[in-house]
Amino acid sequence: MPNVVHKPKEAEQATDDAAAVPKKQKDNPAAKRYHTILRDFMAYTHQAGFYNEGHAFSSTELALITPEQIIRYFKFKLYGDGDVDVSGQPLSGSHHTLDYYKKAISSFVPQRDKSWDTVTQQGNPTRARSVNDFVRQIRALEGVEGSSKKRKMKVNNETPSKQSSSSTPTASSTAKKARVRVIDQPAAAIANNNPNAIMSDLFLQMHQQNTSVIDFLGTLGTSIDRFKSAMQVNNQKIMANIHRLNSSLQQVNASVPVPPAPMIRFPPSAAAAAVPPAAMPVVAAATKTPGVTRRLPTSVQPKPKLPSASASLPAQKEYWFYDHPDGKRRSVPPSWTFPSGTLLELYILWHIGDPANKIYPMKTFSAFDVSFCGKRSRTSLSEARCLVAALDKEVEKAGGSIGPKISEAQLVELFRVGVEGLDIPLETPTGRPRNIDSLKWRTLVERGRKSMD
């Protein structure tokens, strides 16, 4: 009697990429279809609209992916909302879809062979326990009916009105079959080149082809009706969110006071040694003053005193938008250029913006707002976001926090705290002491890219 080898059930197969993918396949480059998933995931996570085909994400961006971002993306793909409380069967997709998304994202993360460490926030985020638990939760919610494709097939089988027109016997179809049987006789006459028989056979073939087209159109019409219904439901949800946002904007515009002109206050240790000239721009004066203290070694660096969260700089009065030559409205005017100054300038523009020139904080920008600045504008915005996120992380480790109404002086103090946690050499490649306040943020990004390579 031959041995029978049973195929393992899908529910018993491991969802972990390390077990699901053979070792020889891990070193292969990511499949082309995975790039589409990664661009869609990063666009949703960064609220960047979309990334063009061929866009390459830096290792720094990929290293900042977290399990929470992946779960939020999964919710969006299954339920249409990344912040929804999961309950009930998914509206689109299944746990098989999530496994596919996991594999696609995992093939790009720098440390895809390492398990996720919740303490250091390093490793492969798709292998985190929270992500795998979410996939198991979706599998349990699907129940015995399985994926959404199986549920649709079940609904179609239970609804007689959605069956194909060719499957329901009618008087016309019966007569059609009768005509086919009558015409399908003169094979011998066709062999003798009988003109009437040849024409009859030609009409028969045309009749059969038309019948196939009619059946196809009936099935296509049912699919179009379903798609139309789904789009109508989505449009209703979108309009509800638009009305909600408009109401929130009206409340914010009516309650937020007019902001005063921004001003930097130096720490006591630096105020006596350097006072910025009155004619210079505030940020430029702060970064070009020679008396500002430089980052010292850990053994002699005094422990900074973190500012309190009771800030005095009010939020902006309104949301500023500007018309562009292409007919679009953006958060910056057409004359605006992407900042290329120092790291301190970028940090201030990111969290506070430029209220004097009616420019909102850069942390609210989307890729669309800077798309007119050049081919590399989207990448520059993403690199700036990653760099500021690293500084904010060091500030949080030191016990600081950046509130929505933080003043510029307090933000400068927190900036110095965050810089202390970054691995920045104290000397330039030529051996001169490095002035952190004059360090260009693009130089720091380029240095990080070279270290990754």
mmCIF file of C-alpha atoms in Angstrom, residues 97-362:
data_model
loop_
_atom_site.group_PDB
_atom_site.id
_atom_site.type_symbol
_atom_site.label_atom_id
_atom_site.label_comp_id
_atom_site.label_asym_id
_atom_site.label_seq_id
_atom_site.Cartn_x
_atom_site.Cartn_y
_atom_site.Cartn_z
ATOM 1 C CA THR A 97 -3.269 39.159 1.986
ATOM 2 C CA LEU A 98 -1.554 40.283 5.198
ATOM 3 C CA ASP A 99 1.002 37.465 4.901
ATOM 4 C CA TYR A 100 1.798 38.703 1.402
ATOM 5 C CA TYR A 101 2.201 42.297 2.625
ATOM 6 C CA LYS A 102 4.436 41.109 5.477
ATOM 7 C CA LYS A 103 6.704 39.247 3.088
ATOM 8 C CA ALA A 104 6.894 42.244 0.748
ATOM 9 C CA ILE A 105 7.819 44.752 3.494
ATOM 10 C CA SER A 106 10.186 42.297 5.178
ATOM 11 C CA SER A 107 12.258 41.919 2.008
ATOM 12 C CA PHE A 108 13.327 45.592 2.236
ATOM 13 C CA VAL A 109 14.059 46.201 5.944
ATOM 14 C CA PRO A 110 17.806 46.372 6.727
ATOM 15 C CA GLN A 111 17.704 43.775 9.556
ATOM 16 C CA ARG A 112 15.161 41.355 8.102
ATOM 17 C CA ASP A 113 16.892 38.270 9.564
ATOM 18 C CA LYS A 114 16.662 39.545 13.176
ATOM 19 C CA SER A 115 13.661 39.311 15.466
ATOM 20 C CA TRP A 116 12.071 42.563 16.613
ATOM 21 C CA ASP A 117 13.400 43.927 19.904
ATOM 22 C CA THR A 118 10.722 46.006 21.646
ATOM 23 C CA VAL A 119 13.310 47.670 23.923
ATOM 24 C CA THR A 120 15.808 48.912 21.328
ATOM 25 C CA GLN A 121 13.174 49.194 18.570
ATOM 26 C CA GLN A 122 15.477 47.365 16.179
ATOM 27 C CA GLY A 123 15.170 44.280 14.009
ATOM 28 C CA ASN A 124 12.527 43.145 11.543
ATOM 29 C CA PRO A 125 9.205 44.825 12.465
ATOM 30 C CA THR A 126 7.182 42.278 10.460
ATOM 31 C CA ARG A 127 8.365 39.583 12.889
ATOM 32 C CA ALA A 128 7.086 41.434 15.938
ATOM 33 C CA ARG A 129 4.651 39.588 18.207
ATOM 34 C CA SER A 130 2.013 42.320 17.831
ATOM 35 C CA VAL A 131 2.008 41.966 14.029
ATOM 36 C CA ASN A 132 1.678 38.179 14.143
ATOM 37 C CA ASP A 133 -1.061 38.423 16.782
ATOM 38 C CA PHE A 134 -2.982 40.809 14.525
ATOM 39 C CA VAL A 135 -2.782 38.351 11.607
ATOM 40 C CA ARG A 136 -4.068 35.556 13.870
ATOM 41 C CA GLN A 137 -6.901 37.823 15.024
ATOM 42 C CA ILE A 138 -7.957 38.427 11.406
ATOM 43 C CA ARG A 139 -7.803 34.691 10.690
ATOM 44 C CA ALA A 140 -10.100 34.048 13.656
ATOM 45 C CA LEU A 141 -12.548 36.759 12.559
ATOM 46 C CA GLU A 142 -12.818 35.229 9.085
ATOM 47 C CA GLY A 143 -14.388 32.115 10.611
ATOM 48 C CA VAL A 144 -15.381 29.057 8.616
ATOM 49 C CA GLU A 145 -16.333 31.117 5.554
ATOM 50 C CA GLY A 146 -12.687 31.914 4.850
ATOM 51 C CA SER A 147 -11.478 34.790 2.732
ATOM 52 C CA SER A 148 -13.514 37.585 1.167
ATOM 53 C CA LYS A 149 -13.336 35.821 -2.203
ATOM 54 C CA LYS A 150 -15.044 32.730 -0.777
ATOM 55 C CA ARG A 151 -17.686 34.895 0.916
ATOM 56 C CA LYS A 152 -18.501 36.589 -2.393
ATOM 57 C CA MET A 153 -18.798 33.197 -4.112
ATOM 58 C CA LYS A 154 -21.180 32.050 -1.397
ATOM 59 C CA VAL A 155 -23.367 35.158 -1.835
ATOM 60 C CA ASN A 156 -23.476 34.632 -5.595
ATOM 61 C CA ASN A 157 -24.525 31.005 -5.200
ATOM 62 C CA GLU A 158 -27.291 31.936 -2.756
ATOM 63 C CA THR A 159 -28.697 34.781 -4.945
ATOM 64 C CA PRO A 160 -30.594 33.426 -8.004
ATOM 65 C CA SER A 161 -30.976 36.914 -9.516
ATOM 66 C CA LYS A 162 -27.189 37.219 -9.977
ATOM 67 C CA GLN A 163 -26.798 34.002 -11.934
ATOM 68 C CA SER A 164 -25.732 34.115 -15.561
ATOM 69 C CA SER A 165 -28.523 34.483 -18.091
ATOM 70 C CA SER A 166 -27.364 31.333 -19.906
ATOM 71 C CA SER A 167 -27.834 29.172 -16.761
ATOM 72 C CA THR A 168 -31.599 29.851 -16.472
ATOM 73 C CA PRO A 169 -33.671 27.843 -18.995
ATOM 74 C CA THR A 170 -36.163 30.072 -20.819
ATOM 75 C CA ALA A 171 -38.371 29.742 -23.867
ATOM 76 C CA SER A 172 -35.888 31.646 -25.998
ATOM 77 C CA SER A 173 -32.959 29.473 -24.913
ATOM 78 C CA THR A 174 -34.948 26.300 -25.601
ATOM 79 C CA ALA A 175 -35.844 27.545 -29.053
ATOM 80 C CA LYS A 176 -32.227 28.508 -29.600
ATOM 81 C CA LYS A 177 -31.066 24.988 -28.792
ATOM 82 C CA ALA A 178 -33.702 23.607 -31.140
ATOM 83 C CA ARG A 179 -32.484 25.796 -33.978
ATOM 84 C CA VAL A 180 -28.941 24.705 -33.339
ATOM 85 C CA ARG A 181 -29.912 21.038 -33.626
ATOM 86 C CA VAL A 182 -31.789 21.661 -36.893
ATOM 87 C CA ILE A 183 -28.968 23.602 -38.512
ATOM 88 C CA ASP A 184 -26.204 21.257 -37.352
ATOM 89 C CA GLN A 185 -27.033 18.562 -39.923
ATOM 90 C CA PRO A 186 -25.692 19.251 -43.406
ATOM 91 C CA ALA A 187 -22.101 18.015 -42.975
ATOM 92 C CA ALA A 188 -22.265 15.982 -46.172
ATOM 93 C CA ALA A 189 -23.665 18.951 -48.055
ATOM 94 C CA ILE A 190 -20.772 21.120 -46.861
ATOM 95 C CA ALA A 191 -18.340 18.516 -48.149
ATOM 96 C CA ASN A 192 -20.010 18.795 -51.597
ATOM 97 C CA ASN A 193 -19.591 22.620 -51.547
ATOM 98 C CA ASN A 194 -23.313 23.287 -51.317
ATOM 99 C CA PRO A 195 -23.603 27.112 -51.030
ATOM 100 C CA ASN A 196 -26.696 26.986 -48.838
ATOM 101 C CA ALA A 197 -25.051 24.511 -46.449
ATOM 102 C CA ILE A 198 -21.899 26.653 -46.214
ATOM 103 C CA MET A 199 -23.931 29.782 -45.412
ATOM 104 C CA SER A 200 -25.971 27.846 -42.851
ATOM 105 C CA ASP A 201 -22.788 26.653 -41.102
ATOM 106 C CA LEU A 202 -21.388 30.214 -41.128
ATOM 107 C CA PHE A 203 -24.546 31.602 -39.513
ATOM 108 C CA LEU A 204 -24.363 28.836 -36.908
ATOM 109 C CA GLN A 205 -20.826 29.853 -35.914
ATOM 110 C CA MET A 206 -21.880 33.528 -35.690
ATOM 111 C CA HIS A 207 -24.844 32.537 -33.512
ATOM 112 C CA GLN A 208 -22.633 30.595 -31.100
ATOM 113 C CA GLN A 209 -20.159 33.486 -30.884
ATOM 114 C CA ASN A 210 -22.949 35.985 -30.132
ATOM 115 C CA THR A 211 -24.285 33.700 -27.405
ATOM 116 C CA SER A 212 -20.852 33.642 -25.719
ATOM 117 C CA VAL A 213 -20.615 37.456 -25.871
ATOM 118 C CA ILE A 214 -24.096 37.844 -24.336
ATOM 119 C CA ASP A 215 -23.171 35.537 -21.442
ATOM 120 C CA PHE A 216 -19.924 37.452 -20.880
ATOM 121 C CA LEU A 217 -21.698 40.821 -20.838
ATOM 122 C CA GLY A 218 -24.202 39.517 -18.292
ATOM 123 C CA THR A 219 -21.394 38.472 -15.924
ATOM 124 C CA LEU A 220 -19.528 41.753 -16.522
ATOM 125 C CA GLY A 221 -22.639 43.794 -15.729
ATOM 126 C CA THR A 222 -22.986 42.075 -12.355
ATOM 127 C CA SER A 223 -19.351 42.878 -11.493
ATOM 128 C CA ILE A 224 -19.793 46.526 -12.512
ATOM 129 C CA ASP A 225 -22.886 46.861 -10.304
ATOM 130 C CA ARG A 226 -20.931 45.544 -7.305
ATOM 131 C CA PHE A 227 -18.043 47.900 -7.976
ATOM 132 C CA LYS A 228 -20.439 50.844 -8.314
ATOM 133 C CA SER A 229 -22.090 50.034 -4.971
ATOM 134 C CA ALA A 230 -18.709 49.788 -3.212
ATOM 135 C CA MET A 231 -17.569 53.135 -4.647
ATOM 136 C CA GLN A 232 -20.789 54.843 -3.547
ATOM 137 C CA VAL A 233 -20.239 53.653 0.030
ATOM 138 C CA ASN A 234 -16.634 54.903 -0.031
ATOM 139 C CA ASN A 235 -17.715 58.304 -1.369
ATOM 140 C CA GLN A 236 -20.209 58.689 1.463
ATOM 141 C CA LYS A 237 -17.455 57.989 4.009
ATOM 142 C CA ILE A 238 -15.108 60.451 2.297
ATOM 143 C CA MET A 239 -17.704 63.239 2.302
ATOM 144 C CA ALA A 240 -18.441 62.624 5.988
ATOM 145 C CA ASN A 241 -14.726 63.002 6.803
ATOM 146 C CA ILE A 242 -14.521 66.190 4.698
ATOM 147 C CA HIS A 243 -17.429 67.770 6.605
ATOM 148 C CA ARG A 244 -15.796 66.760 9.883
ATOM 149 C CA LEU A 245 -12.467 68.349 8.880
ATOM 150 C CA ASN A 246 -14.162 71.575 7.767
ATOM 151 C CA SER A 247 -15.930 71.858 11.115
ATOM 152 C CA SER A 248 -12.626 71.333 12.971
ATOM 153 C CA LEU A 249 -10.867 73.983 10.878
ATOM 154 C CA GLN A 250 -13.587 76.528 11.602
ATOM 155 C CA GLN A 251 -13.290 75.891 15.342
ATOM 156 C CA VAL A 252 -9.467 76.219 15.236
ATOM 157 C CA ASN A 253 -9.556 79.445 13.223
ATOM 158 C CA ALA A 254 -12.037 81.000 15.646
ATOM 159 C CA SER A 255 -10.154 80.098 18.850
ATOM 160 C CA VAL A 256 -6.397 80.408 18.128
ATOM 161 C CA PRO A 257 -4.863 83.896 18.813
ATOM 162 C CA VAL A 258 -2.489 85.790 16.521
ATOM 163 C CA PRO A 259 1.147 84.698 17.135
ATOM 164 C CA PRO A 260 3.856 87.226 18.040
ATOM 165 C CA ALA A 261 7.076 87.465 16.066
ATOM 166 C CA PRO A 262 9.394 84.506 16.848
ATOM 167 C CA MET A 263 12.451 85.240 18.979
ATOM 168 C CA ILE A 264 15.353 83.086 20.160
ATOM 169 C CA ARG A 265 16.474 83.353 23.778
ATOM 170 C CA PHE A 266 19.997 82.131 24.394
ATOM 171 C CA PRO A 267 20.802 79.964 27.438
ATOM 172 C CA PRO A 268 22.436 81.907 30.305
ATOM 173 C CA SER A 269 25.860 80.390 29.594
ATOM 174 C CA ALA A 270 25.887 81.634 26.011
ATOM 175 C CA ALA A 271 23.938 84.891 26.376
ATOM 176 C CA ALA A 272 26.854 86.756 28.040
ATOM 177 C CA ALA A 273 29.352 85.652 25.401
ATOM 178 C CA ALA A 274 27.273 86.146 22.280
ATOM 179 C CA VAL A 275 24.423 88.499 21.495
ATOM 180 C CA PRO A 276 23.077 88.238 17.912
ATOM 181 C CA PRO A 277 23.025 91.517 15.948
ATOM 182 C CA ALA A 278 19.621 93.129 15.611
ATOM 183 C CA ALA A 279 19.868 93.390 11.816
ATOM 184 C CA MET A 280 20.521 89.681 11.244
ATOM 185 C CA PRO A 281 17.721 87.100 10.863
ATOM 186 C CA VAL A 282 16.989 85.394 14.142
ATOM 187 C CA VAL A 283 17.973 81.858 13.135
ATOM 188 C CA ALA A 284 21.002 82.946 11.116
ATOM 189 C CA ALA A 285 22.308 85.045 14.024
ATOM 190 C CA ALA A 286 22.021 82.113 16.367
ATOM 191 C CA THR A 287 23.936 79.778 14.074
ATOM 192 C CA LYS A 288 26.731 82.189 13.047
ATOM 193 C CA THR A 289 27.587 83.549 16.498
ATOM 194 C CA PRO A 290 31.083 82.281 17.462
ATOM 195 C CA GLY A 291 30.361 82.228 21.191
ATOM 196 C CA VAL A 292 27.814 79.405 21.144
ATOM 197 C CA THR A 293 29.073 76.389 23.051
ATOM 198 C CA ARG A 294 30.217 73.360 21.061
ATOM 199 C CA ARG A 295 29.445 69.746 21.840
ATOM 200 C CA LEU A 296 31.937 68.499 24.441
ATOM 201 C CA PRO A 297 33.031 64.980 25.349
ATOM 202 C CA THR A 298 30.768 63.097 27.735
ATOM 203 C CA SER A 299 33.243 63.414 30.608
ATOM 204 C CA VAL A 300 33.165 67.231 30.660
ATOM 205 C CA GLN A 301 29.765 68.037 29.119
ATOM 206 C CA PRO A 302 27.424 69.569 31.748
ATOM 207 C CA LYS A 303 24.049 67.894 32.063
ATOM 208 C CA PRO A 304 21.464 70.145 30.387
ATOM 209 C CA LYS A 305 18.462 71.379 32.257
ATOM 210 C CA LEU A 306 15.395 70.483 30.242
ATOM 211 C CA PRO A 307 12.813 73.233 29.714
ATOM 212 C CA SER A 308 9.341 72.805 31.082
ATOM 213 C CA ALA A 309 6.345 72.231 28.817
ATOM 214 C CA SER A 310 4.696 75.538 29.829
ATOM 215 C CA ALA A 311 5.524 77.231 26.536
ATOM 216 C CA SER A 312 4.598 80.769 25.642
ATOM 217 C CA LEU A 313 4.501 80.721 21.824
ATOM 218 C CA PRO A 314 0.871 80.460 20.664
ATOM 219 C CA ALA A 315 -0.111 78.411 17.648
ATOM 220 C CA GLN A 316 -0.782 80.021 14.268
ATOM 221 C CA LYS A 317 -4.071 81.801 13.746
ATOM 222 C CA GLU A 318 -5.015 80.004 10.546
ATOM 223 C CA TYR A 319 -3.901 77.468 7.988
ATOM 224 C CA TRP A 320 -1.973 79.274 5.271
ATOM 225 C CA PHE A 321 -2.335 78.109 1.682
ATOM 226 C CA TYR A 322 -0.926 79.587 -1.522
ATOM 227 C CA ASP A 323 -2.029 79.350 -5.153
ATOM 228 C CA HIS A 324 0.549 77.991 -7.621
ATOM 229 C CA PRO A 325 0.842 78.402 -11.416
ATOM 230 C CA ASP A 326 -0.371 74.812 -11.934
ATOM 231 C CA GLY A 327 -3.698 75.733 -10.320
ATOM 232 C CA LYS A 328 -2.991 73.833 -7.076
ATOM 233 C CA ARG A 329 -3.002 75.144 -3.487
ATOM 234 C CA ARG A 330 -0.033 74.323 -1.282
ATOM 235 C CA SER A 331 1.217 75.179 2.203
ATOM 236 C CA VAL A 332 4.106 77.258 0.822
ATOM 237 C CA PRO A 333 4.238 80.045 -1.808
ATOM 238 C CA PRO A 334 5.720 79.437 -5.301
ATOM 239 C CA SER A 335 8.876 81.361 -4.317
ATOM 240 C CA TRP A 336 9.612 78.969 -1.420
ATOM 241 C CA THR A 337 12.689 76.752 -1.704
ATOM 242 C CA PHE A 338 13.530 73.660 0.307
ATOM 243 C CA PRO A 339 15.739 74.584 3.325
ATOM 244 C CA SER A 340 19.421 73.787 2.857
ATOM 245 C CA GLY A 341 20.764 75.502 5.961
ATOM 246 C CA THR A 342 21.983 74.207 9.293
ATOM 247 C CA LEU A 343 20.556 71.402 11.377
ATOM 248 C CA LEU A 344 19.299 73.918 13.969
ATOM 249 C CA GLU A 345 17.460 75.932 11.309
ATOM 250 C CA LEU A 346 15.792 72.781 9.997
ATOM 251 C CA TYR A 347 14.768 71.755 13.525
ATOM 252 C CA ILE A 348 13.117 75.143 14.180
ATOM 253 C CA LEU A 349 11.355 75.213 10.809
ATOM 254 C CA TRP A 350 10.173 71.642 11.330
ATOM 255 C CA HIS A 351 8.507 72.180 14.731
ATOM 256 C CA ILE A 352 7.653 75.907 14.725
ATOM 257 C CA GLY A 353 7.761 76.968 11.082
ATOM 258 C CA ASP A 354 8.117 80.603 10.034
ATOM 259 C CA PRO A 355 5.063 82.484 11.388
ATOM 260 C CA ALA A 356 6.479 85.853 10.321
ATOM 261 C CA ASN A 357 6.318 84.747 6.676
ATOM 262 C CA LYS A 358 3.131 82.710 7.223
ATOM 263 C CA ILE A 359 4.800 79.311 6.749
ATOM 264 C CA TYR A 360 3.353 76.491 8.837
ATOM 265 C CA PRO A 361 5.691 73.948 10.560
ATOM 266 C CA MET A 362 7.291 71.567 8.077
#
